[in-house]
């Protein structure tokens, strides 16, 4: 096929990457740790760890997994924490031990946590104590054998570490009481001389991450991201930013949670390859505190979702920051709104560059050129070694300009869904392209534009919310007989959830249904609006028509 997008590439951006440059993700990590040993790698709450520190500590952590816990190549290890210095130590140690990282959202409810730990067959979990009660409630129903707990201040210097942990636990009471017999502390692991880490031979085919996503429908599935997938995406990202990055000099603001694929790859791993410094923001929702932290650093790059950029722009003091070092602002996870992009550029003097990807693509697939000087409404160009096609329902490629399903081929595309062969077959075309579920078109220059969403997924602040899961939870309520969930537009988060409910009795209220949802769903999945109805629109075979409900809501907005 004709790759029209290649003519739109920035100068010096290669058309194809050399995937054989590194045999595994660990090879990239180890190379950076040696090359940039003295440079700061991660900074959080005033404490910095150099690449030499990360090398030493992740080796100790990995050795403990191997020699003390007896973990073998391919064993799954869950990590459940926000952005803290413990996070890179843990995931790099897990990878270097030859194990597989299973990232877990710390805000999961017991139901969500139980599903993921059981589905992945997790044997070991690293968890912040603040969320240990959730684990306690499901520990008897999951295969977890080893628990490593940590506290927010554990990696800080004494006495700040002790003071921070005391305040978090005793003053702010952010750590509910829990009991997890046999658990060992993160610091005890690092202080144990477990021997020498022995990284097993790893190839591009070996699994690195089980990154959970709803895929196209239903309950969360583990996208199998191999070492080859991640090596490819780091090389692709590096090639794309070749003109903007300076090895060993980058300082990137990492506010999105590292358990999210966007932040994990674009910030943590890609900027480690550059020898850059990740400034970890533990609580980005504290925007005054976030802006104060930004003022301490001459940051060169920042990534985020539209809602984060919008909130920063509306936080007092943000427009007074020094942006003279900023070279790269990358927006992804959800659509970047024109008004936000234009205001960002007006305040910072730098364009907000939109990117597009999926958990299943590790995640980068399309990015606008780094030389972009203004918002263009596009998700960008297929990055190096990536082919984007637009197809009809039968998988046939459509002519330029026609709207169809966006499909992606490239070395960053996942191996498939963990232990779900049928779901894997459904998401790939016969010739191996990934069906994204997004509808769009490509113009004559190779820029792709999303026009609609084929699947019913709802996107709340960059996080996927799947109607089937919400509806399943809603009908668990004894007073609910039917439910349908849709996304409705929201200025702050892009979309929020609206739930339509048919009650089986006359006494159930919308507030009761919402309270029920709060017990079983993470915060961003909880319906903002609940509407009680006598019946829901259906096809002649009884399938609920979510599209009709969405059309009704859009019609109300236009009135």
XYZ file of C-alpha atoms in Angstrom:
559
model
C 0.000 0.000 0.000
C 1.050 3.612 -0.481
C 2.281 5.104 2.802
C 1.270 8.696 2.210
C 2.236 9.684 5.748
C 5.949 9.140 5.193
C 6.162 12.357 3.154
C 4.798 14.264 6.165
C 7.451 13.072 8.620
C 9.743 15.595 10.285
C 13.333 15.675 9.085
C 15.579 12.980 10.609
C 12.652 10.747 11.625
C 13.374 7.252 10.284
C 10.672 5.380 8.395
C 11.580 2.053 9.992
C 13.122 1.242 13.372
C 15.830 -1.350 13.954
C 14.006 -3.761 16.241
C 17.139 -5.857 16.667
C 18.970 -3.039 18.422
C 17.964 -4.503 21.810
C 17.061 -8.088 22.635
C 14.737 -7.086 25.495
C 13.380 -4.197 27.534
C 15.871 -5.132 30.259
C 18.727 -4.497 27.822
C 17.516 -0.905 27.356
C 17.162 -0.386 31.117
C 20.621 -1.772 31.859
C 22.230 0.270 29.097
C 20.726 3.503 30.452
C 21.664 2.690 34.037
C 25.314 2.335 33.011
C 25.429 5.219 30.522
C 23.708 7.749 32.803
C 24.735 6.342 36.187
C 25.290 9.701 37.878
C 22.191 11.396 36.453
C 18.929 11.712 38.413
C 16.402 9.193 37.119
C 13.330 9.701 39.346
C 12.418 12.472 41.767
C 9.482 12.462 44.176
C 8.646 14.533 47.231
C 12.087 16.151 47.205
C 14.074 12.903 46.981
C 15.990 11.894 43.840
C 17.349 8.506 42.815
C 20.129 8.346 40.237
C 20.356 5.757 37.499
C 23.013 4.011 39.606
C 20.545 3.941 42.534
C 17.793 2.519 40.329
C 20.200 -0.092 38.975
C 21.302 -1.203 42.446
C 17.869 -1.158 44.090
C 16.025 -2.887 41.246
C 18.710 -5.590 41.241
C 18.207 -6.141 44.974
C 14.447 -6.252 44.504
C 14.705 -8.710 41.615
C 17.161 -10.905 43.525
C 14.713 -11.081 46.434
C 11.939 -12.238 44.111
C 14.197 -14.931 42.692
C 16.071 -16.220 45.714
C 13.803 -15.487 48.681
C 10.397 -15.960 47.084
C 11.447 -18.509 44.469
C 9.813 -16.747 41.534
C 10.622 -18.034 38.068
C 10.658 -16.555 34.582
C 7.098 -15.756 33.498
C 5.584 -15.546 37.005
C 3.154 -12.645 37.362
C 3.771 -9.917 39.955
C 1.187 -7.189 40.612
C 2.084 -3.605 41.516
C -0.641 -1.524 43.177
C 0.500 1.998 44.034
C 0.436 5.614 42.831
C 3.489 7.484 41.513
C 6.186 6.883 44.122
C 9.901 6.084 43.922
C 9.026 2.514 44.879
C 7.215 2.032 41.573
C 10.188 2.082 39.147
C 12.285 0.021 41.570
C 9.559 -2.619 41.732
C 8.697 -2.906 38.049
C 12.314 -2.844 36.895
C 13.213 -5.464 39.488
C 10.305 -7.634 38.360
C 11.328 -7.362 34.705
C 14.993 -8.016 35.434
C 14.016 -11.163 37.364
C 12.302 -12.367 34.177
C 8.837 -11.994 35.693
C 5.765 -10.267 34.277
C 4.425 -6.956 35.631
C 0.678 -6.744 36.249
C -0.199 -3.094 36.847
C -3.173 -2.566 39.163
C -5.203 0.594 39.680
C -4.888 1.397 43.419
C -8.488 2.617 43.484
C -9.964 -0.718 42.437
C -12.863 -2.075 44.451
C -12.560 -5.580 45.904
C -14.565 -7.021 42.997
C -12.281 -5.453 40.392
C -9.120 -6.426 42.248
C -10.224 -10.008 42.736
C -10.944 -10.395 39.021
C -7.582 -9.062 37.900
C -5.427 -10.955 40.409
C -7.281 -14.200 39.702
C -7.382 -13.775 35.944
C -3.650 -13.025 35.744
C -2.699 -15.774 38.193
C -0.726 -13.306 40.305
C 1.544 -14.991 42.853
C 3.064 -11.849 44.375
C 1.804 -8.312 44.929
C 3.546 -5.060 45.857
C 0.973 -2.751 47.427
C 0.830 0.623 49.158
C -0.552 0.194 52.688
C -3.285 2.771 51.984
C -5.028 0.142 49.815
C -4.216 -2.976 51.832
C -7.760 -3.322 53.197
C -9.005 -3.918 49.654
C -6.519 -6.741 49.247
C -7.397 -8.124 52.676
C -11.054 -8.444 51.660
C -10.213 -10.733 48.712
C -6.983 -12.421 49.808
C -8.696 -15.767 50.444
C -10.128 -15.793 46.925
C -7.007 -14.962 44.887
C -3.827 -16.951 44.139
C -1.512 -14.411 45.816
C 1.098 -16.096 48.026
C 3.526 -13.243 48.703
C 2.669 -9.700 49.814
C 5.123 -6.799 49.899
C 3.735 -3.652 51.528
C 5.090 -0.125 51.381
C 4.292 3.285 52.854
C 4.282 6.630 51.071
C 7.446 7.888 52.761
C 9.516 4.709 52.605
C 12.069 5.926 50.045
C 12.556 9.374 51.588
C 15.542 10.261 53.752
C 15.245 10.037 57.536
C 13.648 11.785 59.408
C 11.340 12.935 56.588
C 10.408 9.305 55.862
C 9.278 8.644 59.442
C 7.438 11.955 59.721
C 5.650 11.437 56.379
C 4.536 7.925 57.289
C 3.359 9.047 60.732
C 1.327 11.942 59.324
C -0.227 9.827 56.565
C -1.198 7.040 58.964
C -1.908 8.769 62.285
C -2.788 12.372 61.481
C -4.491 12.225 58.094
C -5.704 8.667 58.786
C -5.226 7.659 55.146
C -4.361 4.046 55.998
C -7.369 1.994 57.151
C -6.512 -0.797 59.586
C -5.629 -4.055 57.843
C -4.360 -7.527 58.568
C -2.229 -9.364 56.021
C -0.279 -12.030 57.926
C 3.086 -12.850 56.410
C 3.423 -9.569 54.533
C 6.935 -8.128 54.333
C 7.832 -4.458 54.023
C 9.345 -2.984 50.868
C 12.298 -1.618 52.818
C 12.933 -5.021 54.395
C 13.128 -6.473 50.891
C 15.680 -3.857 49.834
C 17.707 -4.414 53.014
C 17.883 -8.172 52.504
C 21.050 -9.542 50.929
C 19.319 -12.136 48.756
C 22.264 -12.822 46.505
C 23.033 -11.894 42.936
C 20.220 -11.170 40.466
C 20.321 -13.588 37.574
C 18.318 -12.163 34.696
C 17.267 -15.105 32.532
C 17.689 -14.964 28.758
C 14.886 -12.804 27.379
C 13.732 -12.396 23.792
C 11.236 -10.210 21.996
C 8.628 -12.950 22.412
C 8.826 -13.070 26.214
C 6.011 -11.396 28.115
C 6.854 -8.144 29.946
C 3.466 -6.735 31.010
C -0.082 -7.960 31.426
C -1.760 -4.592 31.008
C -5.467 -4.849 31.752
C -8.059 -3.192 29.550
C -11.638 -3.841 28.579
C -10.576 -4.248 24.943
C -13.708 -3.905 22.866
C -16.318 -5.178 25.325
C -17.002 -6.426 28.807
C -14.818 -7.441 31.692
C -11.176 -6.372 31.809
C -8.732 -8.495 29.810
C -4.958 -8.642 30.044
C -3.238 -7.305 26.939
C -0.073 -9.368 26.530
C 2.699 -6.866 25.884
C 5.990 -8.553 25.118
C 9.540 -7.297 25.516
C 9.524 -6.879 21.737
C 6.365 -4.754 21.864
C 7.904 -2.406 24.428
C 11.313 -2.273 22.747
C 9.534 -1.326 19.527
C 7.477 1.439 21.122
C 10.479 2.947 22.905
C 12.460 2.977 19.656
C 9.464 4.396 17.781
C 8.936 7.153 20.364
C 12.645 7.933 20.390
C 12.734 8.152 16.613
C 9.713 10.466 16.600
C 11.249 12.851 19.154
C 14.775 12.773 17.717
C 14.829 16.519 17.018
C 13.442 17.590 20.397
C 15.294 15.418 22.913
C 18.760 15.792 24.419
C 20.248 12.652 25.946
C 20.831 13.023 29.646
C 19.205 16.458 29.801
C 15.438 15.844 29.725
C 13.217 16.532 32.728
C 9.684 15.220 32.261
C 6.693 15.834 34.494
C 4.974 12.525 35.239
C 1.543 13.271 36.651
C -0.506 10.548 34.977
C -0.369 7.330 37.019
C 2.434 4.990 36.003
C 0.036 2.039 36.067
C -1.606 3.620 33.002
C 0.036 2.500 29.747
C 0.458 6.074 28.452
C 2.508 7.238 31.429
C 4.304 3.901 31.803
C 5.695 3.919 28.268
C 5.816 7.590 27.256
C 7.265 8.846 30.538
C 8.853 6.152 32.683
C 10.405 3.882 30.052
C 10.965 6.200 27.078
C 12.629 8.897 29.150
C 14.762 6.300 30.915
C 16.080 5.400 27.464
C 16.976 9.090 26.971
C 18.660 9.235 30.376
C 16.047 11.763 31.466
C 14.621 12.574 34.883
C 11.008 11.701 35.735
C 9.419 14.092 38.250
C 6.794 11.854 39.847
C 3.602 13.598 40.977
C 1.905 11.418 43.575
C -1.346 13.375 43.828
C -1.992 15.377 40.649
C -5.517 16.180 41.832
C -4.009 18.636 44.302
C -3.535 21.229 41.579
C -2.215 24.046 43.802
C 0.403 21.605 45.117
C 1.050 20.351 41.584
C 1.724 23.898 40.324
C 3.999 24.545 43.309
C 6.010 21.434 42.415
C 6.237 22.510 38.764
C 7.813 25.758 39.928
C 10.760 23.818 41.384
C 11.898 22.312 38.085
C 13.132 23.523 34.709
C 11.068 20.833 33.030
C 11.518 20.142 29.333
C 8.512 17.874 28.761
C 5.083 17.080 30.153
C 2.437 14.563 29.147
C -1.187 14.378 30.139
C -4.793 14.062 29.172
C -7.004 16.946 28.114
C -8.595 17.233 31.565
C -5.223 17.582 33.277
C -4.046 20.345 30.944
C -7.372 22.130 31.328
C -7.201 21.983 35.125
C -3.621 23.297 35.176
C -4.624 26.210 32.962
C -7.324 27.121 35.484
C -5.062 26.839 38.542
C -3.799 30.180 39.934
C -0.067 30.586 39.464
C 0.304 28.228 36.516
C 0.522 31.072 34.023
C 3.357 32.575 36.093
C 5.652 29.546 35.715
C 8.850 29.621 33.673
C 8.253 27.665 30.464
C 11.502 28.625 28.771
C 12.868 25.061 28.960
C 9.675 23.343 27.790
C 10.130 21.649 24.408
C 7.467 18.934 24.403
C 3.852 18.763 25.525
C 2.156 15.512 24.549
C -1.564 14.896 24.948
C -3.141 11.455 24.712
C -5.512 9.051 26.434
C -8.513 11.045 25.193
C -9.205 13.679 22.558
C -7.456 16.995 23.021
C -9.976 19.823 22.770
C -9.151 22.747 20.510
C -9.902 25.346 23.193
C -7.534 23.663 25.644
C -4.765 23.260 23.050
C -4.999 26.891 21.986
C -5.014 28.196 25.556
C -2.056 25.946 26.449
C -0.094 27.391 23.555
C -1.047 30.931 24.503
C 0.114 30.435 28.119
C 3.218 28.298 27.604
C 4.275 29.371 24.124
C 4.469 25.709 23.089
C 2.072 23.605 20.998
C 0.127 20.779 22.660
C 0.883 17.816 20.383
C -1.842 15.184 20.186
C -1.040 11.480 20.103
C -3.145 8.351 19.750
C -2.764 4.808 20.917
C -4.262 1.928 22.830
C -3.202 -0.388 25.615
C -3.052 -3.005 22.849
C -0.440 -0.947 20.941
C 1.919 -0.377 23.891
C 0.452 2.388 23.387
C 1.786 4.799 20.706
C 0.432 4.322 17.177
C -0.074 7.838 15.775
C 1.508 11.123 16.845
C 1.427 14.554 15.300
C 4.861 15.784 14.172
C 6.888 17.277 16.999
C 7.391 20.331 14.787
C 3.645 21.079 14.948
C 3.004 24.729 15.654
C -0.762 24.609 16.148
C -3.662 22.304 16.915
C -5.031 20.570 13.798
C -7.756 18.258 15.111
C -5.881 15.172 13.932
C -4.494 12.266 15.962
C -1.372 12.538 13.815
C 0.633 10.282 11.524
C 1.415 6.575 11.880
C 4.772 6.480 13.661
C 7.847 4.650 12.346
C 7.287 0.991 11.347
C 3.532 1.447 11.785
C 0.789 0.998 9.193
C -2.668 2.492 9.723
C -5.511 1.402 7.474
C -9.178 2.367 7.388
C -11.467 -0.611 6.794
C -15.072 -1.612 6.330
C -16.857 -4.210 8.486
C -15.482 -7.023 6.336
C -11.900 -5.900 6.818
C -11.492 -4.431 3.332
C -9.316 -1.330 3.051
C -11.237 1.806 2.111
C -10.074 4.566 -0.217
C -8.442 7.695 1.122
C -10.912 10.044 2.793
C -13.621 7.456 3.432
C -14.728 6.715 6.990
C -14.224 3.250 8.412
C -12.655 1.433 11.342
C -9.081 2.448 12.115
C -6.808 -0.615 12.088
C -3.159 -0.751 13.172
C -0.250 -2.992 12.235
C 3.240 -2.760 13.690
C 5.750 -4.362 16.051
C 4.181 -2.581 19.040
C 0.836 -4.408 18.643
C 0.148 -6.847 21.494
C 0.487 -10.621 21.251
C -3.187 -10.986 22.193
C -5.413 -11.143 25.267
C -4.260 -13.338 28.145
C -6.015 -16.723 28.010
C -8.747 -15.372 25.716
C -8.239 -16.819 22.270
C -11.709 -15.958 21.006
C -11.462 -12.327 22.131
C -8.047 -12.142 20.470
C -9.382 -13.481 17.172
C -12.224 -10.964 17.246
C -9.914 -7.967 17.581
C -7.604 -8.853 14.673
C -8.340 -8.827 10.951
C -7.505 -11.863 8.830
C -4.203 -10.279 7.801
C -3.228 -9.458 11.388
C -4.194 -5.801 11.807
C -5.605 -4.684 15.161
C -9.176 -3.406 15.031
C -9.231 -0.326 17.258
C -12.992 0.088 17.425
C -12.555 3.762 16.501
C -14.029 5.128 13.298
C -12.053 7.605 11.270
C -10.543 8.704 7.982
C -7.102 9.467 6.610
C -6.361 12.483 4.431
C -3.986 12.729 1.479
C -1.039 13.668 3.729
C -1.488 10.623 5.959
C -3.095 12.427 8.918
C -5.836 10.422 10.615
C -9.002 11.932 12.063
C -11.324 10.119 14.457
C -14.956 10.668 13.584
C -16.830 8.301 15.873
C -16.470 5.289 18.119
C -17.536 1.922 16.827
C -17.520 0.327 20.206
C -19.622 1.581 23.074
C -16.680 2.361 25.305
C -16.957 5.510 27.419
C -13.807 7.601 27.899
C -13.635 9.385 31.262
C -10.494 11.518 31.650
C -8.494 9.109 29.541
C -9.733 5.969 31.316
C -11.817 3.360 29.538
C -15.231 2.604 31.016
C -17.150 -0.307 29.560
C -20.972 -0.298 29.548
C -21.267 -4.064 30.001
C -19.424 -3.928 33.319
C -21.515 -1.023 34.622
C -24.740 -2.694 33.571
C -23.712 -5.968 35.193
C -23.044 -4.158 38.460
C -26.305 -2.187 38.289
C -28.499 -5.258 37.848
C -26.818 -6.846 40.883
C -29.032 -4.467 42.870
C -32.195 -6.373 43.859
C -34.407 -3.500 42.750
C -32.928 -3.188 39.227
C -34.125 -5.357 36.347
C -32.460 -3.663 33.370
C -29.725 -1.094 32.841
C -27.954 0.665 29.994
C -24.860 2.839 30.317
C -23.701 5.493 27.886
C -21.220 8.352 27.860
C -22.462 11.914 27.774
C -20.266 14.961 27.008
C -18.617 16.745 29.925
C -16.435 19.866 29.829
C -14.015 18.606 32.468
C -13.563 14.894 31.774
C -14.584 14.613 28.135
C -17.355 12.188 29.008
C -19.155 11.028 32.124
C -21.355 8.006 32.650
C -25.116 8.162 32.461
C -27.021 5.072 33.533
C -30.576 4.303 32.464
C -32.350 1.953 34.847
C -35.586 -0.024 34.814
C -36.577 -0.944 38.355
C -38.332 -4.162 39.308
C -40.258 -2.419 42.083
C -41.587 1.034 42.759
C -39.415 1.832 45.768
C -35.849 1.811 44.392
C -34.420 5.299 43.935
C -31.638 6.661 41.752
C -29.619 7.489 44.874
C -29.861 3.874 46.052
C -28.596 2.667 42.700
C -25.712 5.148 42.806
C -24.761 4.042 46.334
C -24.764 0.455 45.113
C -22.471 1.377 42.230
C -20.075 3.140 44.595
C -19.613 -0.131 46.489
C -18.546 -2.043 43.400
C -16.928 0.424 41.009
C -13.840 2.636 40.908
C -14.642 6.347 41.173
C -14.377 7.297 37.502
C -16.778 4.484 36.554
C -19.560 5.579 38.910
C -22.513 7.039 36.976
C -22.753 10.829 37.246
C -26.379 10.690 36.149
C -29.008 8.005 36.717
C -32.358 8.114 34.989
C -35.192 5.772 35.953
C -37.334 4.551 33.073
C -40.270 2.238 32.565
C -38.532 0.537 29.642
C -35.403 0.746 27.471
C -35.293 0.851 23.669
C -34.513 -2.578 22.198
C -34.137 -4.408 18.907
C -36.719 -6.986 17.887
C -34.546 -9.676 19.491
C -34.321 -7.789 22.776
C -30.886 -6.171 22.541
C -30.790 -2.813 24.279
C -30.118 0.036 21.862
C -27.484 2.177 23.558
C -27.092 4.172 20.342
C -30.709 5.322 20.577
C -30.144 6.499 24.129
C -27.036 8.397 23.073
C -28.920 10.022 20.217
C -31.625 11.161 22.645
C -29.042 12.757 24.918
C -27.295 14.506 22.043
C -30.632 15.831 20.811
C -31.270 17.353 24.262
C -27.890 19.069 24.194
C -28.560 20.608 20.777
C -31.919 22.035 21.829
